[in-house]
JSON list of C-alpha atoms in Angstrom, two decimals:
[
{"chain": "J", "resi": 1, "resn": "MET", "atom": "CA", "xyz": [-16.99, -16.47, -7.45]},
{"chain": "J", "resi": 2, "resn": "LYS", "atom": "CA", "xyz": [-15.71, -19.20, -5.16]},
{"chain": "J", "resi": 3, "resn": "ASN", "atom": "CA", "xyz": [-18.04, -20.06, -2.92]},
{"chain": "J", "resi": 4, "resn": "ILE", "atom": "CA", "xyz": [-17.45, -18.83, 0.11]},
{"chain": "J", "resi": 5, "resn": "ALA", "atom": "CA", "xyz": [-18.80, -22.16, 3.07]},
{"chain": "J", "resi": 6, "resn": "ALA", "atom": "CA", "xyz": [-15.73, -24.30, 0.98]},
{"chain": "J", "resi": 7, "resn": "CYS", "atom": "CA", "xyz": [-13.24, -22.35, 3.33]},
{"chain": "J", "resi": 8, "resn": "GLU", "atom": "CA", "xyz": [-14.53, -23.54, 6.49]},
{"chain": "J", "resi": 9, "resn": "TYR", "atom": "CA", "xyz": [-14.43, -26.40, 5.66]},
{"chain": "J", "resi": 10, "resn": "PRO", "atom": "CA", "xyz": [-12.18, -28.76, 8.16]},
{"chain": "J", "resi": 11, "resn": "MET", "atom": "CA", "xyz": [-8.71, -29.59, 7.33]},
{"chain": "J", "resi": 12, "resn": "ARG", "atom": "CA", "xyz": [-8.96, -32.86, 8.55]},
{"chain": "J", "resi": 13, "resn": "ALA", "atom": "CA", "xyz": [-11.23, -34.62, 6.79]},
{"chain": "J", "resi": 14, "resn": "ARG", "atom": "CA", "xyz": [-9.95, -33.15, 3.55]},
{"chain": "J", "resi": 15, "resn": "ALA", "atom": "CA", "xyz": [-6.94, -34.73, 4.69]},
{"chain": "J", "resi": 16, "resn": "ARG", "atom": "CA", "xyz": [-8.66, -37.41, 5.31]},
{"chain": "J", "resi": 17, "resn": "PHE", "atom": "CA", "xyz": [-9.91, -38.13, 2.52]},
{"chain": "J", "resi": 18, "resn": "ALA", "atom": "CA", "xyz": [-6.52, -37.71, 0.93]},
{"chain": "J", "resi": 19, "resn": "SER", "atom": "CA", "xyz": [-4.69, -40.16, 1.68]},
{"chain": "J", "resi": 20, "resn": "VAL", "atom": "CA", "xyz": [-7.58, -43.12, 0.71]},
{"chain": "J", "resi": 21, "resn": "LEU", "atom": "CA", "xyz": [-6.76, -41.70, -3.39]},
{"chain": "J", "resi": 22, "resn": "PRO", "atom": "CA", "xyz": [-4.23, -42.25, -5.20]},
{"chain": "J", "resi": 23, "resn": "HIS", "atom": "CA", "xyz": [-0.51, -40.72, -5.15]},
{"chain": "J", "resi": 24, "resn": "THR", "atom": "CA", "xyz": [-1.50, -38.32, -8.84]},
{"chain": "J", "resi": 25, "resn": "LEU", "atom": "CA", "xyz": [-4.93, -38.12, -7.05]},
{"chain": "J", "resi": 26, "resn": "ARG", "atom": "CA", "xyz": [-3.71, -36.69, -3.58]},
{"chain": "J", "resi": 27, "resn": "VAL", "atom": "CA", "xyz": [-0.92, -33.83, -6.13]},
{"chain": "J", "resi": 28, "resn": "GLY", "atom": "CA", "xyz": [-4.38, -32.98, -7.79]},
{"chain": "J", "resi": 29, "resn": "LEU", "atom": "CA", "xyz": [-6.42, -32.10, -4.36]},
{"chain": "J", "resi": 30, "resn": "VAL", "atom": "CA", "xyz": [-3.52, -30.59, -2.13]},
{"chain": "J", "resi": 31, "resn": "ALA", "atom": "CA", "xyz": [-3.19, -27.92, -5.09]},
{"chain": "J", "resi": 32, "resn": "GLY", "atom": "CA", "xyz": [-6.36, -27.40, -6.31]},
{"chain": "J", "resi": 33, "resn": "LEU", "atom": "CA", "xyz": [-7.10, -27.20, -1.95]},
{"chain": "J", "resi": 34, "resn": "LEU", "atom": "CA", "xyz": [-4.03, -24.31, -1.87]},
{"chain": "J", "resi": 35, "resn": "TRP", "atom": "CA", "xyz": [-5.58, -22.56, -4.37]},
{"chain": "J", "resi": 36, "resn": "GLY", "atom": "CA", "xyz": [-8.73, -22.65, -3.26]},
{"chain": "J", "resi": 37, "resn": "LEU", "atom": "CA", "xyz": [-7.20, -20.43, 0.52]},
{"chain": "J", "resi": 38, "resn": "ALA", "atom": "CA", "xyz": [-5.72, -18.65, -2.03]},
{"chain": "J", "resi": 39, "resn": "GLY", "atom": "CA", "xyz": [-9.06, -17.77, -3.07]},
{"chain": "J", "resi": 40, "resn": "CYS", "atom": "CA", "xyz": [-11.08, -17.48, 0.48]},
{"chain": "J", "resi": 41, "resn": "SER", "atom": "CA", "xyz": [-8.00, -15.51, 0.61]},
{"chain": "J", "resi": 42, "resn": "VAL", "atom": "CA", "xyz": [-8.55, -12.71, -1.75]},
{"chain": "J", "resi": 43, "resn": "LEU", "atom": "CA", "xyz": [-12.62, -12.44, -0.72]},
{"chain": "J", "resi": 44, "resn": "GLN", "atom": "CA", "xyz": [-11.17, -11.73, 2.80]},
{"chain": "J", "resi": 45, "resn": "THR", "atom": "CA", "xyz": [-9.23, -8.65, 1.79]},
{"chain": "J", "resi": 46, "resn": "PRO", "atom": "CA", "xyz": [-11.43, -5.36, 2.17]},
{"chain": "J", "resi": 47, "resn": "ALA", "atom": "CA", "xyz": [-11.37, -2.78, -0.81]},
{"chain": "J", "resi": 48, "resn": "ARG", "atom": "CA", "xyz": [-8.72, 0.70, 0.30]},
{"chain": "J", "resi": 49, "resn": "PRO", "atom": "CA", "xyz": [-10.99, 3.46, -0.15]},
{"chain": "J", "resi": 50, "resn": "ALA", "atom": "CA", "xyz": [-10.52, 5.60, -2.70]},
{"chain": "J", "resi": 51, "resn": "VAL", "atom": "CA", "xyz": [-8.97, 9.12, -0.67]},
{"chain": "J", "resi": 52, "resn": "TYR", "atom": "CA", "xyz": [-10.07, 12.21, -2.24]},
{"chain": "J", "resi": 53, "resn": "ASP", "atom": "CA", "xyz": [-9.88, 16.72, -2.06]},
{"chain": "J", "resi": 54, "resn": "PHE", "atom": "CA", "xyz": [-10.83, 19.87, -3.97]},
{"chain": "J", "resi": 55, "resn": "GLY", "atom": "CA", "xyz": [-7.80, 19.04, -6.21]},
{"chain": "J", "resi": 56, "resn": "PRO", "atom": "CA", "xyz": [-4.62, 21.03, -6.48]},
{"chain": "J", "resi": 57, "resn": "GLY", "atom": "CA", "xyz": [-5.91, 24.01, -6.60]},
{"chain": "J", "resi": 58, "resn": "ALA", "atom": "CA", "xyz": [-3.39, 27.06, -8.71]},
{"chain": "J", "resi": 59, "resn": "THR", "atom": "CA", "xyz": [-0.80, 25.13, -10.27]},
{"chain": "J", "resi": 60, "resn": "ALA", "atom": "CA", "xyz": [1.04, 28.48, -12.01]},
{"chain": "J", "resi": 61, "resn": "PRO", "atom": "CA", "xyz": [2.15, 31.28, -9.56]},
{"chain": "J", "resi": 62, "resn": "VAL", "atom": "CA", "xyz": [-0.94, 33.97, -9.94]},
{"chain": "J", "resi": 63, "resn": "ALA", "atom": "CA", "xyz": [-1.10, 37.20, -12.01]},
{"chain": "J", "resi": 64, "resn": "SER", "atom": "CA", "xyz": [-0.25, 40.16, -10.05]},
{"chain": "J", "resi": 65, "resn": "ASN", "atom": "CA", "xyz": [-3.58, 42.06, -10.51]},
{"chain": "J", "resi": 66, "resn": "ARG", "atom": "CA", "xyz": [-3.56, 46.40, -10.95]},
{"chain": "J", "resi": 67, "resn": "MET", "atom": "CA", "xyz": [-6.79, 46.13, -8.84]},
{"chain": "J", "resi": 68, "resn": "ALA", "atom": "CA", "xyz": [-5.61, 47.89, -4.67]},
{"chain": "J", "resi": 69, "resn": "PRO", "atom": "CA", "xyz": [-5.66, 45.34, -2.74]},
{"chain": "J", "resi": 70, "resn": "LEU", "atom": "CA", "xyz": [-8.56, 44.69, -0.67]},
{"chain": "J", "resi": 71, "resn": "PRO", "atom": "CA", "xyz": [-8.56, 44.94, 3.26]},
{"chain": "J", "resi": 72, "resn": "PRO", "atom": "CA", "xyz": [-7.16, 42.01, 5.38]},
{"chain": "J", "resi": 73, "resn": "LEU", "atom": "CA", "xyz": [-9.40, 39.19, 6.50]},
{"chain": "J", "resi": 74, "resn": "LEU", "atom": "CA", "xyz": [-9.36, 37.62, 9.67]},
{"chain": "J", "resi": 75, "resn": "LEU", "atom": "CA", "xyz": [-10.59, 33.46, 9.15]},
{"chain": "J", "resi": 76, "resn": "SER", "atom": "CA", "xyz": [-11.66, 33.26, 12.75]},
{"chain": "J", "resi": 77, "resn": "GLY", "atom": "CA", "xyz": [-13.22, 29.63, 11.96]},
{"chain": "J", "resi": 78, "resn": "VAL", "atom": "CA", "xyz": [-14.72, 26.76, 9.14]},
{"chain": "J", "resi": 79, "resn": "GLN", "atom": "CA", "xyz": [-17.31, 24.32, 11.22]},
{"chain": "J", "resi": 80, "resn": "ALA", "atom": "CA", "xyz": [-19.60, 21.84, 10.32]},
{"chain": "J", "resi": 81, "resn": "ALA", "atom": "CA", "xyz": [-22.00, 20.17, 11.57]},
{"chain": "J", "resi": 82, "resn": "SER", "atom": "CA", "xyz": [-21.34, 16.54, 13.84]},
{"chain": "J", "resi": 83, "resn": "ALA", "atom": "CA", "xyz": [-22.51, 15.48, 11.30]},
{"chain": "J", "resi": 84, "resn": "LEU", "atom": "CA", "xyz": [-19.39, 16.33, 9.08]},
{"chain": "J", "resi": 85, "resn": "ASP", "atom": "CA", "xyz": [-17.28, 15.78, 11.67]},
{"chain": "J", "resi": 86, "resn": "SER", "atom": "CA", "xyz": [-15.72, 12.93, 9.18]},
{"chain": "J", "resi": 87, "resn": "THR", "atom": "CA", "xyz": [-14.11, 12.11, 6.45]},
{"chain": "J", "resi": 88, "resn": "ALA", "atom": "CA", "xyz": [-17.10, 10.37, 5.41]},
{"chain": "J", "resi": 89, "resn": "VAL", "atom": "CA", "xyz": [-18.64, 11.17, 1.56]},
{"chain": "J", "resi": 90, "resn": "LEU", "atom": "CA", "xyz": [-22.33, 11.58, 2.19]},
{"chain": "J", "resi": 91, "resn": "TYR", "atom": "CA", "xyz": [-25.81, 11.01, 0.09]},
{"chain": "J", "resi": 92, "resn": "ARG", "atom": "CA", "xyz": [-29.15, 11.13, 0.65]},
{"chain": "J", "resi": 93, "resn": "LEU", "atom": "CA", "xyz": [-31.58, 9.22, -1.80]},
{"chain": "J", "resi": 94, "resn": "ALA", "atom": "CA", "xyz": [-34.47, 13.15, -1.45]},
{"chain": "J", "resi": 95, "resn": "TYR", "atom": "CA", "xyz": [-36.55, 9.83, -3.75]},
{"chain": "J", "resi": 96, "resn": "SER", "atom": "CA", "xyz": [-36.69, 7.57, -1.11]},
{"chain": "J", "resi": 97, "resn": "ASP", "atom": "CA", "xyz": [-36.22, 8.84, 2.75]},
{"chain": "J", "resi": 98, "resn": "ALA", "atom": "CA", "xyz": [-33.86, 12.41, 2.76]},
{"chain": "J", "resi": 99, "resn": "GLN", "atom": "CA", "xyz": [-33.57, 12.80, 6.29]},
{"chain": "J", "resi": 100, "resn": "GLN", "atom": "CA", "xyz": [-30.94, 9.68, 5.70]},
{"chain": "J", "resi": 101, "resn": "LEU", "atom": "CA", "xyz": [-27.25, 10.82, 5.12]},
{"chain": "J", "resi": 102, "resn": "ARG", "atom": "CA", "xyz": [-26.28, 7.52, 3.94]},
{"chain": "J", "resi": 103, "resn": "PRO", "atom": "CA", "xyz": [-21.96, 6.83, 3.64]},
{"chain": "J", "resi": 104, "resn": "TYR", "atom": "CA", "xyz": [-20.01, 5.31, 0.59]},
{"chain": "J", "resi": 105, "resn": "SER", "atom": "CA", "xyz": [-17.85, 2.46, 1.21]},
{"chain": "J", "resi": 106, "resn": "LEU", "atom": "CA", "xyz": [-14.91, 2.85, -1.36]},
{"chain": "J", "resi": 107, "resn": "ALA", "atom": "CA", "xyz": [-14.31, 7.19, -0.84]},
{"chain": "J", "resi": 108, "resn": "ARG", "atom": "CA", "xyz": [-13.00, 9.31, 2.02]},
{"chain": "J", "resi": 109, "resn": "TRP", "atom": "CA", "xyz": [-11.90, 13.31, 2.04]},
{"chain": "J", "resi": 110, "resn": "SER", "atom": "CA", "xyz": [-8.85, 13.31, 3.18]},
{"chain": "J", "resi": 111, "resn": "MET", "atom": "CA", "xyz": [-9.94, 15.94, 5.95]},
{"chain": "J", "resi": 112, "resn": "PRO", "atom": "CA", "xyz": [-13.32, 16.44, 7.12]},
{"chain": "J", "resi": 113, "resn": "PRO", "atom": "CA", "xyz": [-14.89, 18.54, 4.86]},
{"chain": "J", "resi": 114, "resn": "ALA", "atom": "CA", "xyz": [-15.14, 21.88, 7.37]},
{"chain": "J", "resi": 115, "resn": "GLU", "atom": "CA", "xyz": [-10.56, 22.14, 6.92]},
{"chain": "J", "resi": 116, "resn": "LEU", "atom": "CA", "xyz": [-11.34, 21.40, 3.23]},
{"chain": "J", "resi": 117, "resn": "LEU", "atom": "CA", "xyz": [-13.72, 24.73, 2.77]},
{"chain": "J", "resi": 118, "resn": "ARG", "atom": "CA", "xyz": [-11.51, 26.37, 4.53]},
{"chain": "J", "resi": 119, "resn": "GLN", "atom": "CA", "xyz": [-7.91, 25.45, 2.67]},
{"chain": "J", "resi": 120, "resn": "ARG", "atom": "CA", "xyz": [-9.60, 26.15, -0.62]},
{"chain": "J", "resi": 121, "resn": "LEU", "atom": "CA", "xyz": [-10.74, 29.91, 1.58]},
{"chain": "J", "resi": 122, "resn": "ARG", "atom": "CA", "xyz": [-6.96, 30.71, 2.17]},
{"chain": "J", "resi": 123, "resn": "ASP", "atom": "CA", "xyz": [-6.26, 29.69, -1.75]},
{"chain": "J", "resi": 124, "resn": "GLN", "atom": "CA", "xyz": [-8.76, 31.97, -3.38]},
{"chain": "J", "resi": 125, "resn": "LEU", "atom": "CA", "xyz": [-9.44, 35.06, -0.20]},
{"chain": "J", "resi": 126, "resn": "GLY", "atom": "CA", "xyz": [-5.78, 35.68, -0.21]},
{"chain": "J", "resi": 127, "resn": "GLN", "atom": "CA", "xyz": [-5.00, 36.04, -3.93]},
{"chain": "J", "resi": 128, "resn": "ARG", "atom": "CA", "xyz": [-6.34, 40.08, -3.28]},
{"chain": "J", "resi": 129, "resn": "ARG", "atom": "CA", "xyz": [-6.16, 40.45, 0.22]},
{"chain": "J", "resi": 130, "resn": "ALA", "atom": "CA", "xyz": [-4.29, 38.49, 3.41]},
{"chain": "J", "resi": 131, "resn": "VAL", "atom": "CA", "xyz": [-6.50, 35.84, 4.95]},
{"chain": "J", "resi": 132, "resn": "LEU", "atom": "CA", "xyz": [-4.92, 35.85, 8.41]},
{"chain": "J", "resi": 133, "resn": "ASN", "atom": "CA", "xyz": [-5.41, 32.87, 11.18]},
{"chain": "J", "resi": 134, "resn": "PRO", "atom": "CA", "xyz": [-6.08, 34.15, 14.49]},
{"chain": "J", "resi": 135, "resn": "ALA", "atom": "CA", "xyz": [-3.20, 32.31, 15.78]},
{"chain": "J", "resi": 136, "resn": "ASP", "atom": "CA", "xyz": [-0.98, 34.67, 13.49]},
{"chain": "J", "resi": 137, "resn": "GLY", "atom": "CA", "xyz": [-1.72, 37.74, 16.66]},
{"chain": "J", "resi": 138, "resn": "VAL", "atom": "CA", "xyz": [-1.09, 40.08, 13.69]},
{"chain": "J", "resi": 139, "resn": "VAL", "atom": "CA", "xyz": [-4.64, 42.05, 15.05]},
{"chain": "J", "resi": 140, "resn": "GLN", "atom": "CA", "xyz": [-3.33, 43.63, 17.01]},
{"chain": "J", "resi": 141, "resn": "GLY", "atom": "CA", "xyz": [-2.76, 47.18, 15.89]},
{"chain": "J", "resi": 142, "resn": "GLY", "atom": "CA", "xyz": [-6.27, 48.53, 14.43]},
{"chain": "J", "resi": 143, "resn": "ALA", "atom": "CA", "xyz": [-9.60, 46.68, 13.72]},
{"chain": "J", "resi": 144, "resn": "VAL", "atom": "CA", "xyz": [-10.38, 44.38, 11.34]},
{"chain": "J", "resi": 145, "resn": "LEU", "atom": "CA", "xyz": [-12.64, 41.76, 9.13]},
{"chain": "J", "resi": 146, "resn": "SER", "atom": "CA", "xyz": [-13.74, 38.51, 11.08]},
{"chain": "J", "resi": 147, "resn": "LEU", "atom": "CA", "xyz": [-15.17, 35.65, 8.83]},
{"chain": "J", "resi": 148, "resn": "ARG", "atom": "CA", "xyz": [-16.50, 32.45, 10.20]},
{"chain": "J", "resi": 149, "resn": "ILE", "atom": "CA", "xyz": [-18.16, 29.52, 8.53]},
{"chain": "J", "resi": 150, "resn": "GLU", "atom": "CA", "xyz": [-21.09, 27.23, 10.10]},
{"chain": "J", "resi": 151, "resn": "ILE", "atom": "CA", "xyz": [-21.00, 24.72, 6.95]},
{"chain": "J", "resi": 152, "resn": "ASP", "atom": "CA", "xyz": [-24.74, 22.75, 7.34]},
{"chain": "J", "resi": 153, "resn": "GLU", "atom": "CA", "xyz": [-25.05, 20.42, 4.30]},
{"chain": "J", "resi": 154, "resn": "PHE", "atom": "CA", "xyz": [-22.82, 18.75, 2.75]},
{"chain": "J", "resi": 155, "resn": "SER", "atom": "CA", "xyz": [-23.98, 15.95, 0.13]},
{"chain": "J", "resi": 156, "resn": "GLN", "atom": "CA", "xyz": [-24.65, 14.35, -2.90]},
{"chain": "J", "resi": 157, "resn": "TRP", "atom": "CA", "xyz": [-28.40, 15.04, -2.70]},
{"chain": "J", "resi": 158, "resn": "PHE", "atom": "CA", "xyz": [-30.10, 12.52, -5.83]},
{"chain": "J", "resi": 159, "resn": "GLU", "atom": "CA", "xyz": [-32.99, 13.66, -6.81]},
{"chain": "J", "resi": 160, "resn": "ALA", "atom": "CA", "xyz": [-33.80, 10.12, -8.89]},
{"chain": "J", "resi": 161, "resn": "PRO", "atom": "CA", "xyz": [-31.56, 7.34, -9.61]},
{"chain": "J", "resi": 162, "resn": "ASP", "atom": "CA", "xyz": [-29.73, 8.72, -12.85]},
{"chain": "J", "resi": 163, "resn": "ARG", "atom": "CA", "xyz": [-29.08, 12.35, -11.50]},
{"chain": "J", "resi": 164, "resn": "SER", "atom": "CA", "xyz": [-27.49, 13.86, -8.75]},
{"chain": "J", "resi": 165, "resn": "THR", "atom": "CA", "xyz": [-26.49, 17.51, -7.66]},
{"chain": "J", "resi": 166, "resn": "GLY", "atom": "CA", "xyz": [-23.70, 18.65, -5.20]},
{"chain": "J", "resi": 167, "resn": "LEU", "atom": "CA", "xyz": [-25.21, 20.02, -2.22]},
{"chain": "J", "resi": 168, "resn": "LEU", "atom": "CA", "xyz": [-23.32, 22.78, 0.20]},
{"chain": "J", "resi": 169, "resn": "ARG", "atom": "CA", "xyz": [-25.58, 24.85, 2.21]},
{"chain": "J", "resi": 170, "resn": "LEU", "atom": "CA", "xyz": [-23.93, 27.69, 5.52]},
{"chain": "J", "resi": 171, "resn": "ARG", "atom": "CA", "xyz": [-24.25, 30.88, 7.40]},
{"chain": "J", "resi": 172, "resn": "ALA", "atom": "CA", "xyz": [-21.73, 33.68, 6.93]},
{"chain": "J", "resi": 173, "resn": "THR", "atom": "CA", "xyz": [-20.91, 35.50, 9.92]},
{"chain": "J", "resi": 174, "resn": "LEU", "atom": "CA", "xyz": [-18.93, 38.89, 8.89]},
{"chain": "J", "resi": 175, "resn": "ALA", "atom": "CA", "xyz": [-17.39, 41.46, 12.16]},
{"chain": "J", "resi": 176, "resn": "GLN", "atom": "CA", "xyz": [-16.17, 43.36, 12.93]},
{"chain": "J", "resi": 177, "resn": "ALA", "atom": "CA", "xyz": [-12.74, 42.45, 15.87]},
{"chain": "J", "resi": 178, "resn": "GLY", "atom": "CA", "xyz": [-10.17, 44.86, 17.82]},
{"chain": "J", "resi": 179, "resn": "HIS", "atom": "CA", "xyz": [-9.75, 45.05, 20.37]},
{"chain": "J", "resi": 180, "resn": "GLY", "atom": "CA", "xyz": [-12.61, 44.63, 22.60]},
{"chain": "J", "resi": 181, "resn": "PRO", "atom": "CA", "xyz": [-15.80, 42.95, 21.94]},
{"chain": "J", "resi": 182, "resn": "GLU", "atom": "CA", "xyz": [-16.74, 41.83, 17.80]},
{"chain": "J", "resi": 183, "resn": "ARG", "atom": "CA", "xyz": [-19.36, 43.60, 16.20]},
{"chain": "J", "resi": 184, "resn": "LEU", "atom": "CA", "xyz": [-21.26, 42.45, 13.97]},
{"chain": "J", "resi": 185, "resn": "VAL", "atom": "CA", "xyz": [-21.66, 44.03, 10.60]},
{"chain": "J", "resi": 186, "resn": "ALA", "atom": "CA", "xyz": [-23.27, 41.05, 8.29]},
{"chain": "J", "resi": 187, "resn": "GLN", "atom": "CA", "xyz": [-23.95, 37.53, 7.79]},
{"chain": "J", "resi": 188, "resn": "ARG", "atom": "CA", "xyz": [-26.24, 35.30, 5.00]},
{"chain": "J", "resi": 189, "resn": "SER", "atom": "CA", "xyz": [-26.65, 31.78, 4.37]},
{"chain": "J", "resi": 190, "resn": "PHE", "atom": "CA", "xyz": [-26.00, 31.06, 1.11]},
{"chain": "J", "resi": 191, "resn": "VAL", "atom": "CA", "xyz": [-26.69, 27.16, -0.71]},
{"chain": "J", "resi": 192, "resn": "VAL", "atom": "CA", "xyz": [-25.38, 26.39, -3.71]},
{"chain": "J", "resi": 193, "resn": "GLN", "atom": "CA", "xyz": [-25.61, 22.82, -6.30]},
{"chain": "J", "resi": 194, "resn": "GLU", "atom": "CA", "xyz": [-23.64, 21.88, -8.81]},
{"chain": "J", "resi": 195, "resn": "PRO", "atom": "CA", "xyz": [-24.27, 19.05, -11.51]},
{"chain": "J", "resi": 196, "resn": "SER", "atom": "CA", "xyz": [-22.58, 15.27, -11.00]},
{"chain": "J", "resi": 197, "resn": "PRO", "atom": "CA", "xyz": [-21.84, 14.61, -13.85]},
{"chain": "J", "resi": 198, "resn": "THR", "atom": "CA", "xyz": [-22.52, 10.61, -13.17]},
{"chain": "J", "resi": 199, "resn": "PRO", "atom": "CA", "xyz": [-23.81, 8.80, -10.15]},
{"chain": "J", "resi": 200, "resn": "ASP", "atom": "CA", "xyz": [-22.06, 7.24, -7.59]},
{"chain": "J", "resi": 201, "resn": "ALA", "atom": "CA", "xyz": [-19.05, 9.17, -5.37]},
{"chain": "J", "resi": 202, "resn": "PRO", "atom": "CA", "xyz": [-16.19, 10.45, -7.86]},
{"chain": "J", "resi": 203, "resn": "GLY", "atom": "CA", "xyz": [-19.78, 12.47, -9.06]},
{"chain": "J", "resi": 204, "resn": "GLY", "atom": "CA", "xyz": [-20.90, 14.19, -6.45]},
{"chain": "J", "resi": 205, "resn": "ILE", "atom": "CA", "xyz": [-16.52, 15.02, -4.40]},
{"chain": "J", "resi": 206, "resn": "LYS", "atom": "CA", "xyz": [-16.12, 16.85, -8.95]},
{"chain": "J", "resi": 207, "resn": "ALA", "atom": "CA", "xyz": [-20.19, 17.83, -7.68]},
{"chain": "J", "resi": 208, "resn": "LEU", "atom": "CA", "xyz": [-18.92, 19.29, -4.08]},
{"chain": "J", "resi": 209, "resn": "SER", "atom": "CA", "xyz": [-16.15, 20.84, -5.15]},
{"chain": "J", "resi": 210, "resn": "LEU", "atom": "CA", "xyz": [-17.46, 22.96, -8.06]},
{"chain": "J", "resi": 211, "resn": "ALA", "atom": "CA", "xyz": [-19.50, 24.06, -5.74]},
{"chain": "J", "resi": 212, "resn": "ALA", "atom": "CA", "xyz": [-17.24, 24.82, -2.83]},
{"chain": "J", "resi": 213, "resn": "ASP", "atom": "CA", "xyz": [-15.99, 26.68, -5.83]},
{"chain": "J", "resi": 214, "resn": "ALA", "atom": "CA", "xyz": [-18.95, 28.74, -6.72]},
{"chain": "J", "resi": 215, "resn": "VAL", "atom": "CA", "xyz": [-19.75, 29.31, -3.54]},
{"chain": "J", "resi": 216, "resn": "ILE", "atom": "CA", "xyz": [-16.23, 30.94, -2.42]},
{"chain": "J", "resi": 217, "resn": "ALA", "atom": "CA", "xyz": [-17.47, 33.43, -5.25]},
{"chain": "J", "resi": 218, "resn": "GLU", "atom": "CA", "xyz": [-20.21, 33.85, -3.70]},
{"chain": "J", "resi": 219, "resn": "ILE", "atom": "CA", "xyz": [-18.77, 34.39, -0.66]},
{"chain": "J", "resi": 220, "resn": "ASP", "atom": "CA", "xyz": [-15.76, 37.03, -1.48]},
{"chain": "J", "resi": 221, "resn": "GLN", "atom": "CA", "xyz": [-18.71, 39.49, -3.39]},
{"chain": "J", "resi": 222, "resn": "TRP", "atom": "CA", "xyz": [-20.58, 39.09, -0.35]},
{"chain": "J", "resi": 223, "resn": "VAL", "atom": "CA", "xyz": [-17.98, 40.20, 2.06]},
{"chain": "J", "resi": 224, "resn": "GLN", "atom": "CA", "xyz": [-16.74, 43.16, -0.57]},
{"chain": "J", "resi": 225, "resn": "GLN", "atom": "CA", "xyz": [-19.17, 44.04, -1.02]},
{"chain": "J", "resi": 226, "resn": "SER", "atom": "CA", "xyz": [-20.66, 43.97, 3.30]},
{"chain": "J", "resi": 227, "resn": "GLN", "atom": "CA", "xyz": [-17.04, 45.51, 4.67]},
{"chain": "J", "resi": 228, "resn": "PRO", "atom": "CA", "xyz": [-17.27, 48.83, 6.36]}
]
């Protein structure tokens, strides 16, 4: 690696030194100087972080299901703790300092985790029921189940330097929405961990994606069991 301090060597001093050298040496010195400056610019160019999401989801039409469709579901909101309100990919070192959330410098989510989970929820839960947004304006005409999600933890959990899992912890609230105030139906906390294939950012992202799919499957089953 080139010495970064060499990039700061005064240009005038180099020019005075070059003026007393033979022509051939001056040519070589200028070429070396240009190569060194090019190296300095390379060293100073920051690397761009890689951007990740949960994957493309279904890549082909979902096969028709002969089971009767489930009642519509209003996905009223997916919220996250303030520490998760960014696109940073976070991890914790449980063996060192579990209280500190650390971001990877060269990895980012394509959108905040709450938005990623909401998108995945709509895709998965919508396979057997209509999943509505509050802005859709089609809730009038009767009661409908309302689902609200609050994400408390979404990070790569390192139990040891070479062993980690994707940790997802959230709370789900199911209510019945109608013309009046919502009526609480059920509430439950979910905690899911999936092993990381590698102890790095790509491994953590893979584990967190699997954890998201696993918790959505649990939420789907819970909603079916809890609905009136």
